Structure formats: C-alpha cells, structure tokens
mmCIF file of C-alpha atoms in Angstrom:
data_model
loop_
_atom_site.group_PDB
_atom_site.id
_atom_site.type_symbol
_atom_site.label_atom_id
_atom_site.label_comp_id
_atom_site.label_asym_id
_atom_site.label_seq_id
_atom_site.Cartn_x
_atom_site.Cartn_y
_atom_site.Cartn_z
ATOM 1 C CA MET D 1 9.041 -8.027 0.335
ATOM 2 C CA TRP D 2 8.274 -7.955 -3.151
ATOM 3 C CA MET D 3 10.269 -8.714 -6.591
ATOM 4 C CA SER D 4 10.118 -7.923 -10.115
ATOM 5 C CA LEU D 5 6.995 -8.655 -12.247
ATOM 6 C CA GLN D 6 9.176 -8.396 -15.509
ATOM 7 C CA GLY D 7 8.695 -11.527 -17.825
ATOM 8 C CA ALA D 8 4.889 -11.569 -16.189
ATOM 9 C CA ALA D 9 3.586 -8.342 -17.777
ATOM 10 C CA PRO D 10 4.632 -5.662 -20.571
ATOM 11 C CA ALA D 11 7.447 -3.465 -20.236
ATOM 12 C CA VAL D 12 6.557 -0.612 -17.985
ATOM 13 C CA PRO D 13 7.015 2.573 -20.130
ATOM 14 C CA ASP D 14 9.009 5.413 -18.514
ATOM 15 C CA GLY D 15 8.249 8.988 -19.157
ATOM 16 C CA PRO D 16 9.864 12.609 -20.106
ATOM 17 C CA GLU D 17 10.170 14.957 -16.844
ATOM 18 C CA ARG D 18 7.290 17.101 -16.579
ATOM 19 C CA SER D 19 7.236 20.684 -16.369
ATOM 20 C CA ASP D 20 4.151 20.747 -13.680
ATOM 21 C CA ALA D 21 5.654 18.281 -11.398
ATOM 22 C CA VAL D 22 6.783 18.623 -7.619
ATOM 23 C CA ARG D 23 10.280 16.962 -7.232
ATOM 24 C CA ARG D 24 11.442 15.546 -4.307
ATOM 25 C CA ALA D 25 14.100 13.856 -3.634
ATOM 26 C CA VAL D 26 14.286 10.425 -1.700
ATOM 27 C CA GLN D 27 17.206 9.267 0.287
ATOM 28 C CA LEU D 28 16.964 5.680 1.231
ATOM 29 C CA ARG D 29 17.194 4.252 4.483
ATOM 30 C CA TRP D 30 18.642 0.768 5.715
ATOM 31 C CA ALA D 31 15.384 0.440 7.536
ATOM 32 C CA ASP D 32 13.513 0.577 4.228
ATOM 33 C CA VAL D 33 15.465 -2.616 3.156
ATOM 34 C CA ASP D 34 14.225 -6.151 2.974
ATOM 35 C CA ALA D 35 16.814 -9.036 3.653
ATOM 36 C CA LEU D 36 16.924 -9.240 0.016
ATOM 37 C CA GLY D 37 18.096 -6.138 -0.512
ATOM 38 C CA HIS D 38 15.017 -4.537 -1.830
ATOM 39 C CA VAL D 39 12.992 -1.426 -0.710
ATOM 40 C CA ASN D 40 10.091 -2.285 1.192
ATOM 41 C CA ASN D 41 6.564 -1.666 -0.512
ATOM 42 C CA VAL D 42 5.582 0.234 3.086
ATOM 43 C CA ALA D 43 8.798 2.852 2.545
ATOM 44 C CA TYR D 44 7.261 3.361 -1.362
ATOM 45 C CA ALA D 45 4.330 4.673 0.488
ATOM 46 C CA ALA D 46 6.524 6.610 3.316
ATOM 47 C CA TYR D 47 8.117 8.584 -0.065
ATOM 48 C CA PHE D 48 4.740 9.202 -2.217
ATOM 49 C CA GLU D 49 3.511 10.677 1.713
ATOM 50 C CA ASP D 50 6.292 12.901 1.606
ATOM 51 C CA ALA D 51 5.677 13.736 -2.249
ATOM 52 C CA HIS D 52 2.054 14.693 -1.067
ATOM 53 C CA ARG D 53 2.550 17.355 1.591
ATOM 54 C CA ALA D 54 3.006 19.900 -1.276
ATOM 55 C CA PHE D 55 -0.391 19.531 -1.712
ATOM 56 C CA LEU D 56 -2.194 19.077 1.556
ATOM 57 C CA GLU D 57 -2.953 22.573 2.394
ATOM 58 C CA ASP D 58 -6.410 24.258 3.669
ATOM 59 C CA GLY D 59 -6.722 20.996 5.584
ATOM 60 C CA LEU D 60 -6.647 18.676 3.028
ATOM 61 C CA ALA D 61 -6.069 14.891 3.831
ATOM 62 C CA VAL D 62 -5.711 11.781 1.469
ATOM 63 C CA THR D 63 -9.156 9.817 1.451
ATOM 64 C CA ARG D 64 -8.067 6.872 -0.929
ATOM 65 C CA GLN D 65 -4.958 6.139 -2.248
ATOM 66 C CA ALA D 66 -3.910 3.405 -5.366
ATOM 67 C CA VAL D 67 -0.169 2.631 -5.432
ATOM 68 C CA THR D 68 1.095 0.175 -8.402
ATOM 69 C CA TYR D 69 4.257 -1.305 -7.718
ATOM 70 C CA LEU D 70 6.220 -1.637 -11.119
ATOM 71 C CA ARG D 71 10.009 -2.552 -10.561
ATOM 72 C CA PRO D 72 12.039 -3.633 -7.519
ATOM 73 C CA LEU D 73 14.309 -0.862 -6.188
ATOM 74 C CA MET D 74 17.754 -1.774 -4.962
ATOM 75 C CA PHE D 75 19.481 0.041 -1.897
ATOM 76 C CA GLY D 76 23.358 0.781 -2.514
ATOM 77 C CA THR D 77 23.081 1.038 -6.022
ATOM 78 C CA GLY D 78 24.027 4.864 -5.711
ATOM 79 C CA ALA D 79 21.200 5.774 -8.190
ATOM 80 C CA THR D 80 19.544 9.190 -7.504
ATOM 81 C CA ILE D 81 15.963 8.443 -6.324
ATOM 82 C CA ALA D 82 12.935 11.411 -6.276
ATOM 83 C CA THR D 83 9.595 11.237 -6.428
ATOM 84 C CA ARG D 84 7.625 13.453 -8.770
ATOM 85 C CA ALA D 85 3.728 14.631 -8.331
ATOM 86 C CA TRP D 86 1.315 16.634 -9.950
ATOM 87 C CA VAL D 87 -2.834 17.388 -9.678
ATOM 88 C CA ASP D 88 -4.455 15.622 -11.913
ATOM 89 C CA PRO D 89 -6.836 18.279 -13.462
ATOM 90 C CA SER D 90 -8.878 16.015 -15.204
ATOM 91 C CA PRO D 91 -11.578 14.327 -12.035
ATOM 92 C CA GLN D 92 -14.091 17.080 -10.522
ATOM 93 C CA GLU D 93 -12.186 15.870 -6.928
ATOM 94 C CA PRO D 94 -8.572 16.995 -6.204
ATOM 95 C CA VAL D 95 -6.243 14.278 -7.314
ATOM 96 C CA VAL D 96 -2.537 14.107 -7.080
ATOM 97 C CA LEU D 97 -0.601 11.779 -9.304
ATOM 98 C CA ALA D 98 2.974 10.625 -8.630
ATOM 99 C CA GLU D 99 5.629 8.627 -9.438
ATOM 100 C CA LEU D 100 8.919 7.256 -7.862
ATOM 101 C CA CYS D 101 11.826 7.143 -10.218
ATOM 102 C CA GLU D 102 15.297 6.449 -10.550
ATOM 103 C CA GLU D 103 16.962 9.417 -12.246
ATOM 104 C CA GLY D 104 19.852 9.214 -14.871
ATOM 105 C CA THR D 105 20.451 10.206 -18.215
ATOM 106 C CA GLY D 106 17.318 9.769 -20.582
ATOM 107 C CA SER D 107 14.359 9.708 -19.248
ATOM 108 C CA PRO D 108 13.599 8.627 -15.331
ATOM 109 C CA ARG D 109 13.009 4.851 -14.491
ATOM 110 C CA VAL D 110 9.768 5.107 -13.151
ATOM 111 C CA HIS D 111 9.749 2.182 -10.310
ATOM 112 C CA ALA D 112 5.965 2.980 -8.626
ATOM 113 C CA ARG D 113 3.454 5.051 -9.256
ATOM 114 C CA SER D 114 0.597 6.312 -6.716
ATOM 115 C CA ARG D 115 -2.802 8.113 -7.314
ATOM 116 C CA ALA D 116 -4.306 9.934 -4.319
ATOM 117 C CA VAL D 117 -7.837 11.260 -3.843
ATOM 118 C CA LEU D 118 -7.590 14.476 -1.750
ATOM 119 C CA GLY D 119 -10.627 15.451 0.878
ATOM 120 C CA SER D 120 -11.452 17.054 3.744
ATOM 121 C CA PRO D 121 -11.045 14.844 6.719
ATOM 122 C CA PRO D 122 -14.591 14.554 8.909
ATOM 123 C CA SER D 123 -14.747 15.934 12.392
ATOM 124 C CA ARG D 124 -15.050 13.733 15.474
ATOM 125 C CA SER D 125 -18.666 15.033 16.012
ATOM 126 C CA GLN D 126 -19.423 14.394 12.043
ATOM 127 C CA GLY D 127 -21.816 11.712 11.922
ATOM 128 C CA GLU D 128 -20.785 7.760 12.571
ATOM 129 C CA ARG D 129 -18.109 6.205 10.736
ATOM 130 C CA PRO D 130 -18.179 2.696 8.988
ATOM 131 C CA SER D 131 -18.324 -0.106 11.515
ATOM 132 C CA VAL D 132 -16.822 -4.033 10.760
ATOM 133 C CA ALA D 133 -18.982 -6.176 9.319
ATOM 134 C CA PRO D 134 -20.421 -9.028 11.605
ATOM 135 C CA ILE D 135 -19.197 -11.844 9.108
ATOM 136 C CA VAL D 136 -15.905 -9.991 8.787
ATOM 137 C CA VAL D 137 -15.438 -10.690 12.488
ATOM 138 C CA GLU D 138 -16.824 -13.809 12.264
ATOM 139 C CA ARG D 139 -14.645 -15.433 9.531
ATOM 140 C CA GLY D 140 -11.903 -13.123 8.802
ATOM 141 C CA HIS D 141 -8.435 -13.358 10.380
ATOM 142 C CA HIS D 142 -8.235 -11.286 13.476
ATOM 143 C CA LEU D 143 -5.235 -9.466 13.872
ATOM 144 C CA ARG D 144 -4.440 -7.062 17.066
ATOM 145 C CA VAL D 145 -1.365 -4.198 16.519
ATOM 146 C CA ALA D 146 -0.166 -2.104 19.490
ATOM 147 C CA VAL D 147 -0.053 1.800 18.076
ATOM 148 C CA ARG D 148 3.151 3.604 18.260
ATOM 149 C CA VAL D 149 3.732 7.248 18.703
ATOM 150 C CA ALA D 150 5.873 6.936 15.152
ATOM 151 C CA ASP D 151 2.570 5.709 13.646
ATOM 152 C CA LEU D 152 0.574 9.172 14.340
ATOM 153 C CA SER D 153 0.223 11.934 12.428
ATOM 154 C CA PRO D 154 0.726 15.659 13.417
ATOM 155 C CA ARG D 155 -3.439 15.414 13.497
ATOM 156 C CA GLY D 156 -3.633 12.506 16.123
ATOM 157 C CA ASP D 157 -4.924 10.026 13.725
ATOM 158 C CA VAL D 158 -2.903 7.152 12.381
ATOM 159 C CA ALA D 159 -0.451 8.362 9.475
ATOM 160 C CA ASP D 160 -0.939 7.203 6.163
ATOM 161 C CA THR D 161 2.366 4.963 5.689
ATOM 162 C CA ALA D 162 1.207 3.520 9.018
ATOM 163 C CA VAL D 163 -1.812 2.438 7.626
ATOM 164 C CA PHE D 164 0.114 0.647 4.720
ATOM 165 C CA GLU D 165 2.235 -0.820 7.299
ATOM 166 C CA PHE D 166 -0.753 -2.418 8.814
ATOM 167 C CA LEU D 167 -2.238 -3.478 6.240
ATOM 168 C CA GLN D 168 0.961 -5.358 5.340
ATOM 169 C CA GLU D 169 1.088 -6.864 8.868
ATOM 170 C CA ALA D 170 -2.436 -7.968 8.524
ATOM 171 C CA ARG D 171 -1.508 -9.801 4.871
ATOM 172 C CA ILE D 172 1.394 -11.429 6.213
ATOM 173 C CA ALA D 173 -0.262 -12.921 8.999
ATOM 174 C CA LEU D 174 -3.321 -14.335 7.148
ATOM 175 C CA MET D 175 -0.533 -15.518 4.541
ATOM 176 C CA ALA D 176 1.008 -17.313 7.593
ATOM 177 C CA GLU D 177 -2.152 -19.229 8.872
ATOM 178 C CA MET D 178 -2.546 -20.232 5.073
ATOM 179 C CA ASP D 179 1.322 -21.764 5.293
ATOM 180 C CA LEU D 180 2.122 -19.057 2.278
ATOM 181 C CA GLU D 181 5.401 -17.907 1.973
ATOM 182 C CA PRO D 182 5.346 -14.194 1.462
ATOM 183 C CA THR D 183 8.213 -14.787 -1.223
ATOM 184 C CA SER D 184 5.773 -17.066 -3.308
ATOM 185 C CA THR D 185 4.081 -13.949 -4.255
ATOM 186 C CA VAL D 186 4.946 -10.203 -5.478
ATOM 187 C CA VAL D 187 2.533 -7.366 -4.522
ATOM 188 C CA ALA D 188 1.408 -5.732 -7.805
ATOM 189 C CA GLN D 189 -1.145 -3.109 -6.104
ATOM 190 C CA LYS D 190 -2.186 -1.637 -3.267
ATOM 191 C CA ASP D 191 -5.821 0.158 -2.410
ATOM 192 C CA VAL D 192 -6.657 1.880 0.320
ATOM 193 C CA HIS D 193 -9.516 3.801 1.768
ATOM 194 C CA PHE D 194 -8.712 6.240 4.633
ATOM 195 C CA HIS D 195 -11.390 6.599 7.438
ATOM 196 C CA ARG D 196 -10.853 9.649 9.520
ATOM 197 C CA PRO D 197 -10.550 10.939 12.473
ATOM 198 C CA ALA D 198 -9.479 8.664 14.432
ATOM 199 C CA PRO D 199 -10.372 8.380 17.965
ATOM 200 C CA GLU D 200 -8.508 10.632 20.508
ATOM 201 C CA HIS D 201 -6.194 7.908 22.582
ATOM 202 C CA TRP D 202 -4.388 5.056 20.519
ATOM 203 C CA GLU D 203 -3.047 2.113 22.462
ATOM 204 C CA SER D 204 -4.031 -0.463 19.471
ATOM 205 C CA VAL D 205 -6.051 -1.313 16.261
ATOM 206 C CA GLU D 206 -7.530 -4.127 15.392
ATOM 207 C CA MET D 207 -7.611 -5.596 11.837
ATOM 208 C CA TRP D 208 -9.469 -8.455 9.952
ATOM 209 C CA SER D 209 -8.232 -9.972 6.827
ATOM 210 C CA TRP D 210 -9.473 -12.410 4.291
ATOM 211 C CA VAL D 211 -9.160 -13.683 0.453
ATOM 212 C CA SER D 212 -11.210 -11.622 -1.568
ATOM 213 C CA ARG D 213 -10.472 -12.706 -5.174
ATOM 214 C CA ILE D 214 -9.101 -16.200 -6.714
ATOM 215 C CA GLY D 215 -7.555 -15.606 -10.198
ATOM 216 C CA ASN D 216 -5.281 -17.915 -12.222
ATOM 217 C CA ARG D 217 -2.397 -16.356 -11.180
ATOM 218 C CA SER D 218 -2.991 -13.923 -8.602
ATOM 219 C CA MET D 219 -5.075 -13.218 -5.604
ATOM 220 C CA ALA D 220 -6.421 -10.663 -3.669
ATOM 221 C CA ILE D 221 -6.482 -9.840 0.198
ATOM 222 C CA ASP D 222 -8.621 -7.648 1.602
ATOM 223 C CA SER D 223 -8.628 -6.153 5.442
ATOM 224 C CA VAL D 224 -10.196 -3.546 7.607
ATOM 225 C CA VAL D 225 -8.422 -1.607 10.269
ATOM 226 C CA ALA D 226 -10.446 -0.718 13.002
ATOM 227 C CA SER D 227 -10.525 0.631 16.695
ATOM 228 C CA GLY D 228 -12.961 -1.682 18.201
ATOM 229 C CA ALA D 229 -15.911 -2.296 15.901
ATOM 230 C CA THR D 230 -15.305 1.460 13.964
ATOM 231 C CA ILE D 231 -13.086 1.229 10.695
ATOM 232 C CA VAL D 232 -10.215 3.280 10.382
ATOM 233 C CA ALA D 233 -9.188 2.123 7.365
ATOM 234 C CA ARG D 234 -9.733 -0.753 4.446
ATOM 235 C CA GLY D 235 -7.210 -2.038 1.962
ATOM 236 C CA SER D 236 -6.743 -4.439 -0.741
ATOM 237 C CA SER D 237 -3.645 -6.005 -1.755
ATOM 238 C CA THR D 238 -3.329 -7.561 -5.391
ATOM 239 C CA LEU D 239 -0.961 -10.461 -5.062
ATOM 240 C CA VAL D 240 0.719 -12.529 -8.441
ATOM 241 C CA PHE D 241 2.161 -15.788 -7.689
ATOM 242 C CA PHE D 242 5.994 -15.627 -8.635
ATOM 243 C CA ASP D 243 8.573 -17.744 -9.400
ATOM 244 C CA ALA D 244 11.534 -16.329 -8.302
ATOM 245 C CA ARG D 245 14.276 -18.763 -10.314
ATOM 246 C CA ALA D 246 11.994 -18.261 -13.314
ATOM 247 C CA GLN D 247 11.184 -14.841 -13.063
ATOM 248 C CA ARG D 248 7.751 -14.865 -14.107
ATOM 249 C CA SER D 249 4.200 -15.649 -12.713
ATOM 250 C CA VAL D 250 2.913 -18.834 -12.319
ATOM 251 C CA THR D 251 -0.338 -20.868 -11.228
ATOM 252 C CA PRO D 252 -0.088 -21.888 -7.576
ATOM 253 C CA PRO D 253 -0.844 -25.619 -6.939
ATOM 254 C CA GLU D 254 -4.240 -27.000 -5.680
ATOM 255 C CA SER D 255 -2.905 -27.158 -2.478
ATOM 256 C CA VAL D 256 -2.699 -23.364 -2.280
ATOM 257 C CA THR D 257 -6.018 -22.607 -4.223
ATOM 258 C CA ARG D 258 -8.070 -24.916 -1.527
ATOM 259 C CA ALA D 259 -6.629 -22.564 1.537
ATOM 260 C CA LEU D 260 -7.252 -19.515 -0.029
ATOM 261 C CA ARG D 261 -10.900 -20.597 -0.399
ATOM 262 C CA SER D 262 -11.114 -21.655 3.003
ATOM 263 C CA TRP D 263 -10.549 -17.695 3.825
ATOM 264 C CA GLN D 264 -12.751 -16.227 1.260
ATOM 265 C CA LEU D 265 -15.267 -14.289 1.632
#
C-alpha cells in the first residue's frame, strides 16, 4: 500500500509520446488493488514485466531493475492505462526504460518509471552463486514463504513480479515486528538485483530483512531472497514517512527511530 508523494516532492514532469516506444495497454484487475482503491506497487512490477517482453530476445533476462513510484493509480476511474518502453542507447549494457502512464488529452500522466538492465542468465553449472552473509542470518528478520506455481517463470525460476512480491512480504513483516503501520510510510523506490538461475525444484524461499538507512524523513529496508543459503534476489525499498491527512512527509517520532536502529545493519 502506498499513497501520493505530492506535497512532499516536486511535481512529476510528464513527457510527450516517444516515437520509439513500444506501447502496451494495461487492464487493471480487482486483485491489483488494495483496501484504499490504490493499485498495489507489486502490480506495477507486473505491468513492467509485461512491457519487457518485447525486448527479451535471444535468452536475455532482467538482471537489475529500479522502479520509481511517482503517483498513486486509482482503480475504477475509467482512464486508459498503458506502459511505454524503449531501449536506452546510452549505456554499454542493454537497458530498457519504461513508464506507466494514464493516457488522455495532452501529454500522458506518468505514474511510475522503471529502468531494467538486461543480461544473459547464468546456467546452473556456471560457478557459485552468492550466499547469505552470516551477520544477515544472525541479525536480520527472517521469514519463510511458500512458492506457488504462479510464482515461477517459463524458465523455471522465480518470476520478476514474484520477487517484488516476496520483497514486499519481507518488508511488511519487518515493519510489523517494529510495530510500524504500513500506511505510515509510502514506497518511493525499489531497487532489485536478480541472481539466476533458481534451483530446479521449489517449495519455499527464505528471506532476511534489515534497516539499511535511516534519514530524517525516510528509511531504507534491504532484503535478500534465498533458497537455503543461496541468494536468489536482493532488493532495497526506499520508504518515506508520510502524514496521510496533511499529505506531506514527516519526521518520525523518536520511538520509531529507536525501533529502526534496533534492526539496522
């Protein structure tokens, strides 16, 4: 669940249509929506995963992705929603940029942006994969989640959107441990590194989470998703403390800061 950052940040610029962008219509579903009628941030990841399909040729996969959440997207407004994706020609490595837009008269209204780095997923026999650091196992918040068939990609590894969902589960579980309401913060950005391939058989994943940064009005929660001691993905969520009534960012009370420090690594 997340809400608008308007009032806490400068207005988000909306750009004109790009001639090189691949447009894909987005049909919102009831399952994409939270109790307040906002589209969940994991659903944004699903929309962007669909947008990446046009660029995932010759065995390429997303190796890193950053999603910036700009405006809340409401369900049931009747607006036309679409993604626009294109290749960034600047970097040496393949990068796909994408926007989630509300279309209408004039320039599209951008609700989120994504930057995805593409690469070749390693084979199962291609060396060792990263393992969970002992300090993370010892001091991080632990959560085990069962893997569903729907969480797996056609390659047999965990799908990109499922990784975003696992990271959300891990983040909310840690916030509950600190007695923080999810609605007291808004998700501003998620940065995810995908470590592939996955084991051939899945039953569950284990996740460890911790507070990696504490700011005056924001914080970051980092998590690793693992199969046993082998890291499948890692992610960082930047959260802004938010007053829903005043519609602005706020400084958390000292009690919240103390709780954050108790989980900081």
